Amino acid sequence: MVTILRAKDANRQPIIYVVEHNTENPSSTSTSQTRPRRPDLSTFFATLSQITPNPGETRTRQHAVPVPADVSAAFRTLAEAFDIMRRENEIGGGGRGREGEEGRGETLIDQMIEALLREAESPPREVEGVSEEFCDALDRIPTKSLKPDQTCPICNNPFLDDPYPLVVRLPCHPTHLFDLECVRPWLRLRGTCPLDRVDFGKQQREKELERRRQLEKRRSNNKEDEEEEEEWDGLYA
C-alpha cells in the first residue's frame, strides 16, 4: 500500500481513497471502542448543582430544601442517560452483564434505572448523595492491575477498552470496581454502592452532623468561659 501511495503521489483522488480505506479498516473491527461509551451528562450535573447546596450553604441554610420538581428532574435525567447507555450496549453486542441480586435476570443497570424512575415519581425531600470530595478521594486502580476480562458492572464495558481507564474502588468491598464516569453520577445523587447498597451518603451526613454538634459544643463551652471571666472581672473592678 505504501508503494501505491508513492506511485500516485501526484493524483490526489486515489491517495484520498487509499487513506480512507486504511483508516476505516481498523475502526470497523473496533466499533465498540470508537462509539461513545456514555451519554452526555452535562444536563444532569447542571440540575444537580441547582439542588445541591454549596459547602458554605450547609451551615447558613440548614433547613432550606430544593423544589421537589427539580429533584424529580435529576432522577429522571439520570435514568434516561442510563437507558441510553443500556441500549447502546445492547446494540453493540456488549452482553447482558451480571444478573440482579434477586435472581430475576435483570442487569445491574436495569435495577438502577427502575430505582431512579421510582424516586422520580416520589422524590426525596433533598438530595442524599455524596459530595464531590468523596468521589475525588476514591481509590484509583492502576491500569497495570486490571485484567482484560474485568468489566464495569454498570456499562458492562471492559475497563481496558478505554485507552485511559479511570477505575475506582468503593470502600464497601475490595471487588467493587467501577468506571468513575459511570458510578460518579449515581453516587452524587443516590449516595449508595450500586451492588450492595451501602449508604455512603448517610455516613457522610452522620459525620457532618457529629461535626456540627462538636462545633456547637465547643462554641458553647467558649461562651461559658467568657461569661465566667466577665464575672470575675466584675468582682475585681
Coordinates of C-alpha atoms in Angstrom, one line a residue:
M1 CA 0.0 0.0 0.0
V2 CA 2.9 2.3 0.7
T3 CA 4.2 1.7 -2.8
I4 CA 0.9 2.7 -4.4
L5 CA 0.8 5.9 -2.4
R6 CA 4.2 6.9 -3.6
A7 CA 3.5 5.9 -7.2
K8 CA 0.3 8.0 -7.3
D9 CA 1.6 10.9 -5.3
A10 CA 0.5 13.4 -8.0
N11 CA -3.0 12.1 -8.2
R12 CA -4.9 13.2 -5.1
Q13 CA -8.1 11.2 -5.6
P14 CA -6.5 7.8 -5.4
I15 CA -4.4 8.8 -2.4
I16 CA -7.5 10.0 -0.6
Y17 CA -9.3 6.8 -1.4
V18 CA -6.4 4.6 -0.1
V19 CA -6.0 6.7 3.1
E20 CA -9.7 6.4 3.8
H21 CA -9.6 2.7 3.2
N22 CA -6.7 2.3 5.7
T23 CA -8.4 4.3 8.4
E24 CA -11.8 2.6 8.1
N25 CA -10.4 -0.9 8.2
P26 CA -9.3 -0.9 11.9
S27 CA -12.3 1.0 13.1
S28 CA -14.6 -1.5 11.5
T29 CA -13.1 -4.1 13.8
S30 CA -13.3 -2.0 17.0
T31 CA -16.6 -0.1 16.7
S32 CA -17.2 -0.6 20.4
Q33 CA -14.1 1.5 21.2
T34 CA -14.9 4.3 18.8
R35 CA -18.5 4.5 19.7
P36 CA -19.2 7.0 22.6
R37 CA -19.1 4.9 25.8
R38 CA -21.5 7.1 27.8
P39 CA -24.2 9.7 27.1
D40 CA -23.7 13.4 27.8
L41 CA -24.4 14.1 31.5
S42 CA -24.0 17.8 31.4
T43 CA -27.7 18.4 31.9
F44 CA -27.8 16.1 34.8
F45 CA -24.9 17.7 36.6
A46 CA -26.3 21.2 35.9
T47 CA -29.6 20.2 37.5
L48 CA -27.7 18.6 40.4
S49 CA -25.8 21.7 41.1
Q50 CA -29.0 23.7 41.5
I51 CA -30.5 21.3 44.1
T52 CA -27.3 20.5 46.0
P53 CA -26.1 23.2 48.4
N54 CA -22.6 24.5 48.3
P55 CA -20.4 23.7 51.3
G56 CA -20.9 27.2 52.8
E57 CA -24.7 27.0 52.4
T58 CA -24.9 23.8 54.5
R59 CA -24.1 25.9 57.6
T60 CA -26.2 29.0 56.8
R61 CA -29.2 27.3 55.2
Q62 CA -29.5 24.1 57.1
H63 CA -33.3 24.0 56.7
A64 CA -33.5 25.0 53.1
V65 CA -34.7 22.3 50.7
P66 CA -34.9 22.2 46.9
V67 CA -38.1 22.2 44.9
P68 CA -39.5 18.6 44.5
A69 CA -39.9 19.0 40.8
D70 CA -36.2 19.8 40.4
V71 CA -35.2 16.8 42.5
S72 CA -37.5 14.6 40.4
A73 CA -35.9 16.0 37.2
A74 CA -32.5 15.0 38.4
F75 CA -33.6 11.4 38.9
R76 CA -35.4 11.2 35.6
T77 CA -32.5 12.7 33.7
L78 CA -30.0 10.2 35.1
A79 CA -32.5 7.4 34.4
E80 CA -32.7 8.5 30.8
A81 CA -28.9 8.7 30.5
F82 CA -28.5 5.2 31.9
D83 CA -31.2 3.9 29.5
I84 CA -29.3 5.3 26.5
M85 CA -26.2 3.6 27.9
R86 CA -28.1 0.3 28.2
R87 CA -29.5 0.5 24.6
E88 CA -26.0 1.4 23.2
N89 CA -24.6 -1.7 25.0
E90 CA -27.3 -3.9 23.5
I91 CA -26.8 -2.6 20.0
G92 CA -23.0 -3.0 20.3
G93 CA -23.4 -6.6 21.5
G94 CA -21.8 -5.9 24.8
G95 CA -23.8 -8.7 26.5
R96 CA -26.3 -8.6 29.3
G97 CA -23.9 -8.1 32.2
R98 CA -24.5 -9.6 35.7
E99 CA -27.9 -10.6 37.0
G100 CA -29.7 -8.7 39.6
E101 CA -29.2 -9.7 43.2
E102 CA -32.7 -11.1 43.5
G103 CA -32.1 -13.5 40.6
R104 CA -34.8 -12.1 38.3
G105 CA -32.4 -12.0 35.3
E106 CA -32.2 -8.2 35.4
T107 CA -28.9 -6.5 34.9
L108 CA -27.5 -4.0 37.4
I109 CA -28.3 -1.1 35.1
D110 CA -31.9 -2.3 34.8
Q111 CA -32.2 -2.2 38.6
M112 CA -30.6 1.3 38.7
I113 CA -33.0 2.7 36.1
E114 CA -36.0 1.3 37.9
A115 CA -34.9 2.8 41.2
L116 CA -34.3 6.2 39.6
L117 CA -37.7 6.2 38.0
R118 CA -39.4 5.3 41.3
E119 CA -37.7 8.1 43.0
A120 CA -38.5 10.5 40.2
E121 CA -42.2 9.7 40.9
S122 CA -41.8 10.2 44.6
P123 CA -38.7 12.3 45.1
P124 CA -36.9 12.6 48.4
R125 CA -37.1 15.8 50.4
E126 CA -33.5 16.6 49.4
V127 CA -30.5 15.0 47.6
E128 CA -29.0 12.2 49.7
G129 CA -25.9 11.7 47.6
V130 CA -22.2 12.0 48.5
S131 CA -20.1 15.1 48.0
E132 CA -17.7 15.6 45.1
E133 CA -14.8 15.3 47.5
F134 CA -15.9 11.8 48.3
C135 CA -15.7 10.8 44.6
D136 CA -12.3 12.5 44.3
A137 CA -11.0 10.5 47.3
L138 CA -12.0 7.1 46.0
D139 CA -9.1 4.6 45.5
R140 CA -7.9 4.6 41.9
I141 CA -7.0 1.3 40.4
P142 CA -3.7 1.3 38.3
T143 CA -4.2 0.2 34.7
K144 CA -1.5 -2.4 35.1
S145 CA -3.6 -4.1 37.8
L146 CA -6.6 -4.5 35.5
K147 CA -7.3 -7.7 33.6
P148 CA -8.8 -7.9 30.1
D149 CA -11.9 -9.7 31.3
Q150 CA -12.7 -7.1 34.0
T151 CA -15.8 -5.0 33.2
C152 CA -17.7 -2.1 34.7
P153 CA -20.8 -3.6 36.4
I154 CA -22.8 -0.6 35.2
C155 CA -21.9 -0.1 31.5
N156 CA -20.6 -3.7 31.1
N157 CA -17.7 -2.4 29.0
P158 CA -14.2 -3.9 29.7
F159 CA -12.1 -1.4 31.6
L160 CA -9.2 -1.9 29.2
D161 CA -11.3 -0.9 26.2
D162 CA -10.7 2.6 27.3
P163 CA -7.2 3.7 26.4
Y164 CA -7.1 5.8 29.6
P165 CA -9.4 4.0 32.1
L166 CA -10.3 5.7 35.3
V167 CA -11.4 2.8 37.6
V168 CA -12.2 3.3 41.2
R169 CA -12.9 1.0 44.2
L170 CA -15.7 1.7 46.5
P171 CA -14.9 1.4 50.3
C172 CA -17.6 -1.2 50.9
H173 CA -15.8 -4.2 49.3
P174 CA -12.4 -4.8 47.6
T175 CA -14.0 -6.2 44.5
H176 CA -16.5 -3.4 43.9
L177 CA -14.7 -1.7 41.0
F178 CA -16.4 0.8 38.7
D179 CA -15.6 3.2 35.9
L180 CA -15.7 6.5 37.7
E181 CA -17.7 8.1 34.8
C182 CA -20.4 5.6 35.3
V183 CA -20.6 5.4 39.1
R184 CA -20.0 9.1 39.9
P185 CA -23.4 10.5 38.9
W186 CA -25.1 7.7 40.9
L187 CA -23.0 8.3 43.9
R188 CA -23.7 12.1 43.7
L189 CA -27.4 11.6 43.5
R190 CA -28.1 8.4 45.5
G191 CA -25.0 8.0 47.6
T192 CA -25.1 4.2 47.7
C193 CA -23.0 1.4 46.2
P194 CA -24.9 0.1 43.2
L195 CA -24.1 -3.5 44.2
D196 CA -24.7 -3.9 47.9
R197 CA -26.5 -0.5 48.6
V198 CA -24.1 0.5 51.4
D199 CA -25.2 4.1 52.0
F200 CA -22.1 6.4 51.9
G201 CA -24.3 9.4 51.7
K202 CA -25.9 8.6 55.1
Q203 CA -22.4 8.0 56.5
Q204 CA -21.3 11.4 55.3
R205 CA -24.4 13.1 56.7
E206 CA -23.9 11.4 60.1
K207 CA -20.3 12.6 60.2
E208 CA -21.3 16.1 59.2
L209 CA -24.0 16.1 61.9
E210 CA -21.5 15.0 64.5
R211 CA -19.0 17.6 63.4
R212 CA -21.7 20.3 63.8
R213 CA -22.5 19.0 67.3
Q214 CA -18.9 19.1 68.3
L215 CA -18.5 22.6 66.9
E216 CA -21.6 23.9 68.8
K217 CA -20.4 22.2 71.9
R218 CA -17.0 24.0 71.7
R219 CA -18.7 27.3 71.0
S220 CA -21.0 26.8 74.0
N221 CA -18.0 26.0 76.2
N222 CA -16.1 29.0 75.0
K223 CA -19.1 31.2 75.6
E224 CA -19.4 29.9 79.2
D225 CA -15.7 30.5 79.8
E226 CA -16.1 34.1 78.5
E227 CA -19.0 34.7 80.8
E228 CA -17.1 33.3 83.8
E229 CA -14.2 35.6 83.0
E230 CA -16.5 38.6 82.8
E231 CA -18.0 37.7 86.3
W232 CA -14.5 37.6 87.8
D233 CA -13.5 40.8 86.2
G234 CA -16.7 42.4 87.7
L235 CA -15.7 41.3 91.2
Y236 CA -12.3 43.0 91.0
A237 CA -13.4 46.1 89.1

